[in-house]
Structures are given as C-alpha cells and as structure tokens.
PDB file of C-alpha atoms in Angstrom:
ATOM      1  CA  MET A  17      35.852 -15.103  56.600  1.00  0.00           C
ATOM      2  CA  GLU A  18      34.409 -11.699  55.781  1.00  0.00           C
ATOM      3  CA  ARG A  19      30.740 -11.174  55.548  1.00  0.00           C
ATOM      4  CA  SER A  20      30.762 -10.082  51.879  1.00  0.00           C
ATOM      5  CA  THR A  21      32.946 -13.051  50.893  1.00  0.00           C
ATOM      6  CA  LYS A  22      30.655 -15.505  52.924  1.00  0.00           C
ATOM      7  CA  SER A  23      27.514 -14.090  51.026  1.00  0.00           C
ATOM      8  CA  LYS A  24      29.182 -14.540  47.621  1.00  0.00           C
ATOM      9  CA  LEU A  25      30.138 -17.975  48.408  1.00  0.00           C
ATOM     10  CA  ILE A  26      26.534 -18.877  49.470  1.00  0.00           C
ATOM     11  CA  LEU A  27      25.201 -17.331  46.233  1.00  0.00           C
ATOM     12  CA  VAL A  28      27.680 -19.352  44.142  1.00  0.00           C
ATOM     13  CA  VAL A  29      26.659 -22.625  45.999  1.00  0.00           C
ATOM     14  CA  PHE A  30      23.008 -21.811  45.480  1.00  0.00           C
ATOM     15  CA  ILE A  31      23.283 -21.199  41.818  1.00  0.00           C
ATOM     16  CA  GLY A  32      25.302 -24.366  41.512  1.00  0.00           C
ATOM     17  CA  LEU A  33      22.643 -26.544  43.203  1.00  0.00           C
ATOM     18  CA  VAL A  34      19.801 -25.017  40.998  1.00  0.00           C
ATOM     19  CA  MET A  35      21.866 -25.844  37.827  1.00  0.00           C
ATOM     20  CA  LEU A  36      22.691 -29.424  38.987  1.00  0.00           C
ATOM     21  CA  ALA A  37      18.955 -30.005  39.772  1.00  0.00           C
ATOM     22  CA  PHE A  38      18.098 -28.760  36.448  1.00  0.00           C
ATOM     23  CA  MET A  39      20.702 -30.976  34.641  1.00  0.00           C
ATOM     24  CA  ILE A  40      19.421 -34.070  36.517  1.00  0.00           C
ATOM     25  CA  LYS A  41      15.850 -33.372  35.605  1.00  0.00           C
ATOM     26  CA  ILE A  42      16.737 -33.095  31.867  1.00  0.00           C
ATOM     27  CA  PHE A  43      19.006 -36.194  31.892  1.00  0.00           C
ATOM     28  CA  PHE A  44      16.652 -38.401  33.706  1.00  0.00           C
ATOM     29  CA  TYR A  45      13.171 -37.056  32.577  1.00  0.00           C
ATOM     30  CA  ASP A  46      12.409 -35.176  29.357  1.00  0.00           C
ATOM     31  CA  GLY A  47       8.673 -35.411  29.525  1.00  0.00           C
ATOM     32  CA  LYS A  48       8.172 -37.959  26.685  1.00  0.00           C
ATOM     33  CA  ASN A  49       8.246 -41.562  26.005  1.00  0.00           C
ATOM     34  CA  LYS A  50      11.529 -42.255  24.494  1.00  0.00           C
ATOM     35  CA  ASN A  51      10.012 -45.204  22.578  1.00  0.00           C
ATOM     36  CA  ASP A  52       7.498 -42.882  21.022  1.00  0.00           C
ATOM     37  CA  THR A  53       8.694 -41.667  17.618  1.00  0.00           C
ATOM     38  CA  GLY A  54       5.754 -39.374  17.058  1.00  0.00           C
ATOM     39  CA  PHE A  55       4.558 -41.393  14.058  1.00  0.00           C
ATOM     40  CA  ASP A  56       1.646 -43.497  14.207  1.00  0.00           C
ATOM     41  CA  GLY A  57       2.460 -45.866  11.338  1.00  0.00           C
ATOM     42  CA  GLU A  58       0.480 -48.770  12.709  1.00  0.00           C
ATOM     43  CA  LYS A  59      -2.819 -47.011  12.751  1.00  0.00           C
ATOM     44  CA  GLU A  60      -5.212 -47.494   9.725  1.00  0.00           C
ATOM     45  CA  TYR A  61      -7.043 -44.583   8.453  1.00  0.00           C
ATOM     46  CA  SER A  62     -10.261 -44.620   6.257  1.00  0.00           C
ATOM     47  CA  TYR A  63     -11.424 -41.974   4.009  1.00  0.00           C
ATOM     48  CA  THR A  64     -15.038 -40.893   4.028  1.00  0.00           C
ATOM     49  CA  ASP A  65     -16.836 -38.527   1.548  1.00  0.00           C
ATOM     50  CA  PRO A  66     -17.579 -35.071   3.116  1.00  0.00           C
ATOM     51  CA  ILE A  67     -21.216 -34.532   4.002  1.00  0.00           C
ATOM     52  CA  GLU A  68     -22.798 -32.051   1.767  1.00  0.00           C
ATOM     53  CA  VAL A  69     -25.239 -29.659   3.511  1.00  0.00           C
ATOM     54  CA  GLU A  70     -27.837 -27.874   1.282  1.00  0.00           C
ATOM     55  CA  LYS A  71     -27.900 -24.282   1.315  1.00  0.00           C
ATOM     56  CA  THR A  72     -31.198 -22.633   2.390  1.00  0.00           C
ATOM     57  CA  ASN A  73     -32.787 -19.762   0.530  1.00  0.00           C
ATOM     58  CA  SER A  74     -31.895 -17.391   3.383  1.00  0.00           C
ATOM     59  CA  GLU A  75     -28.236 -18.277   2.946  1.00  0.00           C
ATOM     60  CA  ASP A  76     -28.317 -17.655  -0.861  1.00  0.00           C
ATOM     61  CA  GLU A  77     -30.033 -14.273  -0.038  1.00  0.00           C
ATOM     62  CA  ASN A  78     -27.218 -13.404   2.335  1.00  0.00           C
ATOM     63  CA  TYR A  79     -24.656 -14.075  -0.377  1.00  0.00           C
ATOM     64  CA  LYS A  80     -26.516 -11.715  -2.665  1.00  0.00           C
ATOM     65  CA  ASP A  81     -26.790  -9.033  -0.216  1.00  0.00           C
ATOM     66  CA  GLN A  82     -23.032  -8.946   0.320  1.00  0.00           C
ATOM     67  CA  GLN A  83     -22.657  -8.044  -3.368  1.00  0.00           C
ATOM     68  CA  VAL A  84     -19.089  -9.308  -3.526  1.00  0.00           C
ATOM     69  CA  PRO A  85     -18.035 -10.507  -7.014  1.00  0.00           C
ATOM     70  CA  ILE A  86     -16.684 -14.027  -6.967  1.00  0.00           C
ATOM     71  CA  GLY A  87     -13.117 -14.076  -7.966  1.00  0.00           C
ATOM     72  CA  ASN A  88     -12.591 -10.273  -8.005  1.00  0.00           C
ATOM     73  CA  THR A  89     -10.974  -8.831  -4.836  1.00  0.00           C
ATOM     74  CA  GLU A  90      -9.983  -5.555  -6.204  1.00  0.00           C
ATOM     75  CA  ILE A  91     -11.549  -2.558  -4.511  1.00  0.00           C
ATOM     76  CA  ASP A  92     -13.348  -0.059  -6.846  1.00  0.00           C
ATOM     77  CA  TYR A  93     -11.911   3.095  -5.453  1.00  0.00           C
ATOM     78  CA  ASN A  94     -13.569   5.145  -8.221  1.00  0.00           C
ATOM     79  CA  ALA A  95     -17.101   3.894  -7.029  1.00  0.00           C
ATOM     80  CA  GLU A  96     -16.058   4.722  -3.450  1.00  0.00           C
ATOM     81  CA  TYR A  97     -15.160   8.355  -4.582  1.00  0.00           C
ATOM     82  CA  VAL A  98     -18.416   8.699  -6.458  1.00  0.00           C
ATOM     83  CA  THR A  99     -20.364   7.675  -3.411  1.00  0.00           C
ATOM     84  CA  LYS A 100     -18.310  10.062  -1.167  1.00  0.00           C
ATOM     85  CA  PHE A 101     -17.904  13.043  -3.496  1.00  0.00           C
ATOM     86  CA  GLY A 102     -20.491  12.524  -6.246  1.00  0.00           C
ATOM     87  CA  GLU A 103     -20.080  11.672  -9.911  1.00  0.00           C
ATOM     88  CA  GLU A 104     -19.415  15.332 -11.053  1.00  0.00           C
ATOM     89  CA  LYS A 105     -16.789  16.094  -8.527  1.00  0.00           C
ATOM     90  CA  VAL A 106     -14.856  12.757  -9.417  1.00  0.00           C
ATOM     91  CA  GLN A 107     -15.004  13.580 -13.155  1.00  0.00           C
ATOM     92  CA  THR A 108     -13.782  17.099 -12.514  1.00  0.00           C
ATOM     93  CA  ALA A 109     -10.902  15.674 -10.412  1.00  0.00           C
ATOM     94  CA  LYS A 110      -9.926  13.342 -13.314  1.00  0.00           C
ATOM     95  CA  LYS A 111      -9.908  16.229 -15.839  1.00  0.00           C
ATOM     96  CA  ILE A 112      -7.716  18.313 -13.264  1.00  0.00           C
ATOM     97  CA  ALA A 113      -5.402  15.297 -12.798  1.00  0.00           C
ATOM     98  CA  GLU A 114      -4.848  15.066 -16.741  1.00  0.00           C
ATOM     99  CA  LYS A 115      -4.358  18.722 -16.940  1.00  0.00           C
ATOM    100  CA  VAL A 116      -1.818  18.806 -14.132  1.00  0.00           C
ATOM    101  CA  MET A 117       0.087  15.797 -15.491  1.00  0.00           C
ATOM    102  CA  GLN A 118       0.414  17.378 -19.029  1.00  0.00           C
ATOM    103  CA  SER A 119       1.320  20.793 -17.594  1.00  0.00           C
ATOM    104  CA  TRP A 120       4.014  19.087 -15.371  1.00  0.00           C
ATOM    105  CA  LEU A 121       5.562  17.036 -18.192  1.00  0.00           C
ATOM    106  CA  GLU A 122       5.508  19.780 -20.689  1.00  0.00           C
ATOM    107  CA  ASN A 123       6.945  22.422 -18.287  1.00  0.00           C
ATOM    108  CA  ASP A 124       4.019  24.703 -18.442  1.00  0.00           C
ATOM    109  CA  ALA A 125       5.371  27.993 -16.946  1.00  0.00           C
ATOM    110  CA  ASP A 126       1.842  29.553 -16.527  1.00  0.00           C
ATOM    111  CA  MET A 127       2.170  30.662 -12.898  1.00  0.00           C
ATOM    112  CA  GLU A 128      -1.428  31.889 -12.604  1.00  0.00           C
ATOM    113  CA  MET A 129      -2.768  28.470 -13.590  1.00  0.00           C
ATOM    114  CA  TRP A 130      -0.489  26.697 -11.054  1.00  0.00           C
ATOM    115  CA  LYS A 131      -1.509  29.054  -8.361  1.00  0.00           C
ATOM    116  CA  GLU A 132      -5.309  28.159  -8.963  1.00  0.00           C
ATOM    117  CA  ILE A 133      -4.780  24.442  -8.934  1.00  0.00           C
ATOM    118  CA  SER A 134      -1.975  24.008  -6.151  1.00  0.00           C
ATOM    119  CA  THR A 135      -1.730  23.853  -2.463  1.00  0.00           C
ATOM    120  CA  ALA A 136       0.905  26.285  -1.119  1.00  0.00           C
ATOM    121  CA  PRO A 137       3.377  23.420  -0.453  1.00  0.00           C
ATOM    122  CA  PHE A 138       2.932  21.957  -4.059  1.00  0.00           C
ATOM    123  CA  LEU A 139       3.457  25.476  -5.556  1.00  0.00           C
ATOM    124  CA  ILE A 140       6.908  25.606  -4.009  1.00  0.00           C
ATOM    125  CA  VAL A 141       7.632  22.245  -5.723  1.00  0.00           C
ATOM    126  CA  VAL A 142       6.322  23.598  -9.120  1.00  0.00           C
ATOM    127  CA  GLN A 143       8.678  26.529  -8.834  1.00  0.00           C
ATOM    128  CA  ASN A 144      11.647  24.341  -8.142  1.00  0.00           C
ATOM    129  CA  GLU A 145      10.812  21.643 -10.641  1.00  0.00           C
ATOM    130  CA  VAL A 146       8.650  22.980 -13.678  1.00  0.00           C
ATOM    131  CA  LEU A 147       9.684  26.527 -13.734  1.00  0.00           C
ATOM    132  CA  ALA A 148      13.330  25.768 -13.654  1.00  0.00           C
ATOM    133  CA  PRO A 149      13.924  23.102 -16.313  1.00  0.00           C
ATOM    134  CA  LYS A 150      17.156  21.254 -16.204  1.00  0.00           C
ATOM    135  CA  ASP A 151      17.523  20.817 -19.945  1.00  0.00           C
ATOM    136  CA  GLN A 152      16.755  22.433 -23.325  1.00  0.00           C
ATOM    137  CA  LEU A 153      14.433  19.625 -24.471  1.00  0.00           C
ATOM    138  CA  THR A 154      10.686  19.958 -24.741  1.00  0.00           C
ATOM    139  CA  ARG A 155       8.099  17.386 -24.134  1.00  0.00           C
ATOM    140  CA  LYS A 156       4.760  16.451 -25.708  1.00  0.00           C
ATOM    141  CA  VAL A 157       2.417  14.404 -23.875  1.00  0.00           C
ATOM    142  CA  GLN A 158       0.788  11.525 -26.242  1.00  0.00           C
ATOM    143  CA  SER A 159      -1.439   9.565 -23.881  1.00  0.00           C
ATOM    144  CA  GLN A 160      -2.553   9.305 -20.203  1.00  0.00           C
ATOM    145  CA  GLU A 161      -4.260   6.411 -18.422  1.00  0.00           C
ATOM    146  CA  VAL A 162      -5.843   7.564 -15.186  1.00  0.00           C
ATOM    147  CA  SER A 163      -7.007   5.171 -12.528  1.00  0.00           C
ATOM    148  CA  SER A 164      -8.397   5.697  -9.079  1.00  0.00           C
ATOM    149  CA  ILE A 165      -6.344   4.336  -6.062  1.00  0.00           C
ATOM    150  CA  GLU A 166      -6.687   4.536  -2.386  1.00  0.00           C
ATOM    151  CA  ALA A 167      -6.361   8.080  -0.741  1.00  0.00           C
ATOM    152  CA  GLN A 168      -5.014   8.763   2.708  1.00  0.00           C
ATOM    153  CA  GLY A 169      -6.906  11.841   3.748  1.00  0.00           C
ATOM    154  CA  GLY A 170     -10.677  12.044   4.184  1.00  0.00           C
ATOM    155  CA  ARG A 171     -10.872  15.122   1.759  1.00  0.00           C
ATOM    156  CA  ASP A 172      -8.338  13.611  -0.763  1.00  0.00           C
ATOM    157  CA  ILE A 173      -8.772  11.898  -4.046  1.00  0.00           C
ATOM    158  CA  CYS A 174      -5.842   9.990  -5.348  1.00  0.00           C
ATOM    159  CA  PHE A 175      -4.920   8.692  -8.944  1.00  0.00           C
ATOM    160  CA  MET A 176      -2.356   6.623 -10.542  1.00  0.00           C
ATOM    161  CA  ILE A 177      -1.485   7.997 -14.000  1.00  0.00           C
ATOM    162  CA  TYR A 178       0.492   6.128 -16.648  1.00  0.00           C
ATOM    163  CA  ALA A 179       1.741   8.951 -18.997  1.00  0.00           C
ATOM    164  CA  THR A 180       3.593   8.519 -22.376  1.00  0.00           C
ATOM    165  CA  TRP A 181       5.314  11.456 -24.062  1.00  0.00           C
ATOM    166  CA  ASP A 182       7.724  12.494 -26.773  1.00  0.00           C
ATOM    167  CA  VAL A 183      11.002  14.211 -26.054  1.00  0.00           C
ATOM    168  CA  LEU A 184      11.797  16.855 -28.683  1.00  0.00           C
ATOM    169  CA  SER A 185      14.843  18.834 -29.482  1.00  0.00           C
ATOM    170  CA  ALA A 186      14.545  21.811 -31.806  1.00  0.00           C
ATOM    171  CA  GLY A 187      10.851  20.461 -32.518  1.00  0.00           C
ATOM    172  CA  LYS A 188      12.237  17.009 -33.567  1.00  0.00           C
ATOM    173  CA  LYS A 189      11.348  13.712 -31.800  1.00  0.00           C
ATOM    174  CA  VAL A 190      14.452  12.394 -30.004  1.00  0.00           C
ATOM    175  CA  ARG A 191      12.738   9.602 -27.986  1.00  0.00           C
ATOM    176  CA  GLU A 192       9.649   8.425 -26.422  1.00  0.00           C
ATOM    177  CA  GLN A 193       9.237   8.083 -22.730  1.00  0.00           C
ATOM    178  CA  SER A 194       6.701   6.765 -20.276  1.00  0.00           C
ATOM    179  CA  ASN A 195       6.332   6.624 -16.464  1.00  0.00           C
ATOM    180  CA  MET A 196       3.748   6.114 -13.666  1.00  0.00           C
ATOM    181  CA  TYR A 197       2.809   8.999 -11.409  1.00  0.00           C
ATOM    182  CA  LYS A 198       0.813   9.163  -8.179  1.00  0.00           C
ATOM    183  CA  LEU A 199      -1.314  12.296  -7.980  1.00  0.00           C
ATOM    184  CA  THR A 200      -3.186  13.418  -4.836  1.00  0.00           C
ATOM    185  CA  LEU A 201      -5.749  16.115  -5.029  1.00  0.00           C
ATOM    186  CA  THR A 202      -7.606  17.586  -2.017  1.00  0.00           C
ATOM    187  CA  LEU A 203     -10.707  19.810  -1.556  1.00  0.00           C
ATOM    188  CA  SER A 204      -9.800  23.364  -0.804  1.00  0.00           C
ATOM    189  CA  GLU A 205     -11.667  25.651   1.608  1.00  0.00           C
ATOM    190  CA  SER A 206     -13.959  26.666  -1.442  1.00  0.00           C
ATOM    191  CA  GLY A 207     -14.656  23.198  -2.277  1.00  0.00           C
ATOM    192  CA  GLU A 208     -12.443  23.086  -5.348  1.00  0.00           C
ATOM    193  CA  TRP A 209      -9.795  20.272  -6.192  1.00  0.00           C
ATOM    194  CA  VAL A 210      -6.196  21.465  -5.783  1.00  0.00           C
ATOM    195  CA  VAL A 211      -2.827  19.408  -6.084  1.00  0.00           C
ATOM    196  CA  LYS A 212      -1.556  18.182  -2.893  1.00  0.00           C
ATOM    197  CA  GLU A 213       1.169  15.794  -4.103  1.00  0.00           C
ATOM    198  CA  LEU A 214       2.762  14.464  -7.307  1.00  0.00           C
ATOM    199  CA  ASN A 215       5.338  11.687  -7.207  1.00  0.00           C
ATOM    200  CA  ARG A 216       6.836   9.513  -9.793  1.00  0.00           C
ATOM    201  CA  VAL A 217       6.213   5.817  -8.891  1.00  0.00           C
TER     202      VAL A 217
END
C-alpha cells in the first residue's frame, strides 16, 4: 500500500472514530435530567409588597441638578446652538435659512446674492437647479416653519424647514404645494453663515 493512501486511510478512520464518540455521547448523555420538564409547577410562590425606600434630600437635589424634564426626551438643538454660537448668530442663521428657502423655491436668479451666501460646491448646485428652471411655472412662498435639528460638523447649524408655496402659471394660482427641506449652514472663514447643503426630505 502506498504511503499517501495509507495516510488517507488513517485520517478517514480517525474522523470516523471522533464522529462515533460524539454520537455516543449525544445518545447516552445530553447533560440534562430527562424527567425535568423545566417547569416548576409544584412550587408555591408568594407575593410580597415592594419595600419603599425614602429619598433623601441629597437625592432630590441630584435630580434637580440634572435638569432633565420628566416625560420629554427631545433634545433642544436650538438651545445647544445658542450656547455654542450665541443668540444673535442663531437668529441670523434662521433668517438666512428662510431667505435661502424662499429664493430657492421662487427660482431667484440673482447670482450676486447666491455668491454671498453659498459655499463653492453649493453654488454649482444653484447654477444647475435654480438658474435653469425645468418649467415655465413660477412659485410664490406662502409660509415657512423652521426648526433646529442636529448638525454633523462643528461649525455647522442645521434646520428642518417645512415650506408651503403656490404654483402660478401666467400669474394665476394653479395649485398649492408643500414639502420638508433640510438646510445646513456653515461658518465661513470670515465668520458669516453660508449654505453648505439643501436637500428635500
């Protein structure tokens, strides 16, 4: 018998023995008492009232120090922005957000205005989307609801804007539309807010 054939035969016999030992172990011993159903139906349980522990004054003070409103888990991003950038900067950002949203929806073609309030990548988007309208319709913004949401960058501020506008054809209202938009502003080198991103949600 050749050496390679002999080693293959030994390997097959070894694997067979390991499998046989494993099967015998499973068949004769599964590690459990077979009469044990896992349900303790015969045991009696008694219910006792939970022990109430009085809160000390120091515990109450700790709860007050945390200043977490009970039942309200929403994060106030506006307050975070005010802490980070200051009230005046946040209000300026909101005004710019409203201006951008209105200009975007109404296809404002004032390129000088867009250059002042846009980052270079966003300016390319403006040129492709705003300055090249796809239809002959015009739009007139009726209302905007601006709320602060979480921003990704350290110099960014982010808003969710719910806008409603009228679609006009030859000056006459054709229909009313509304949508949600996510607008991200970032601080420029000169410390002014500029548009980084605008996406429809």
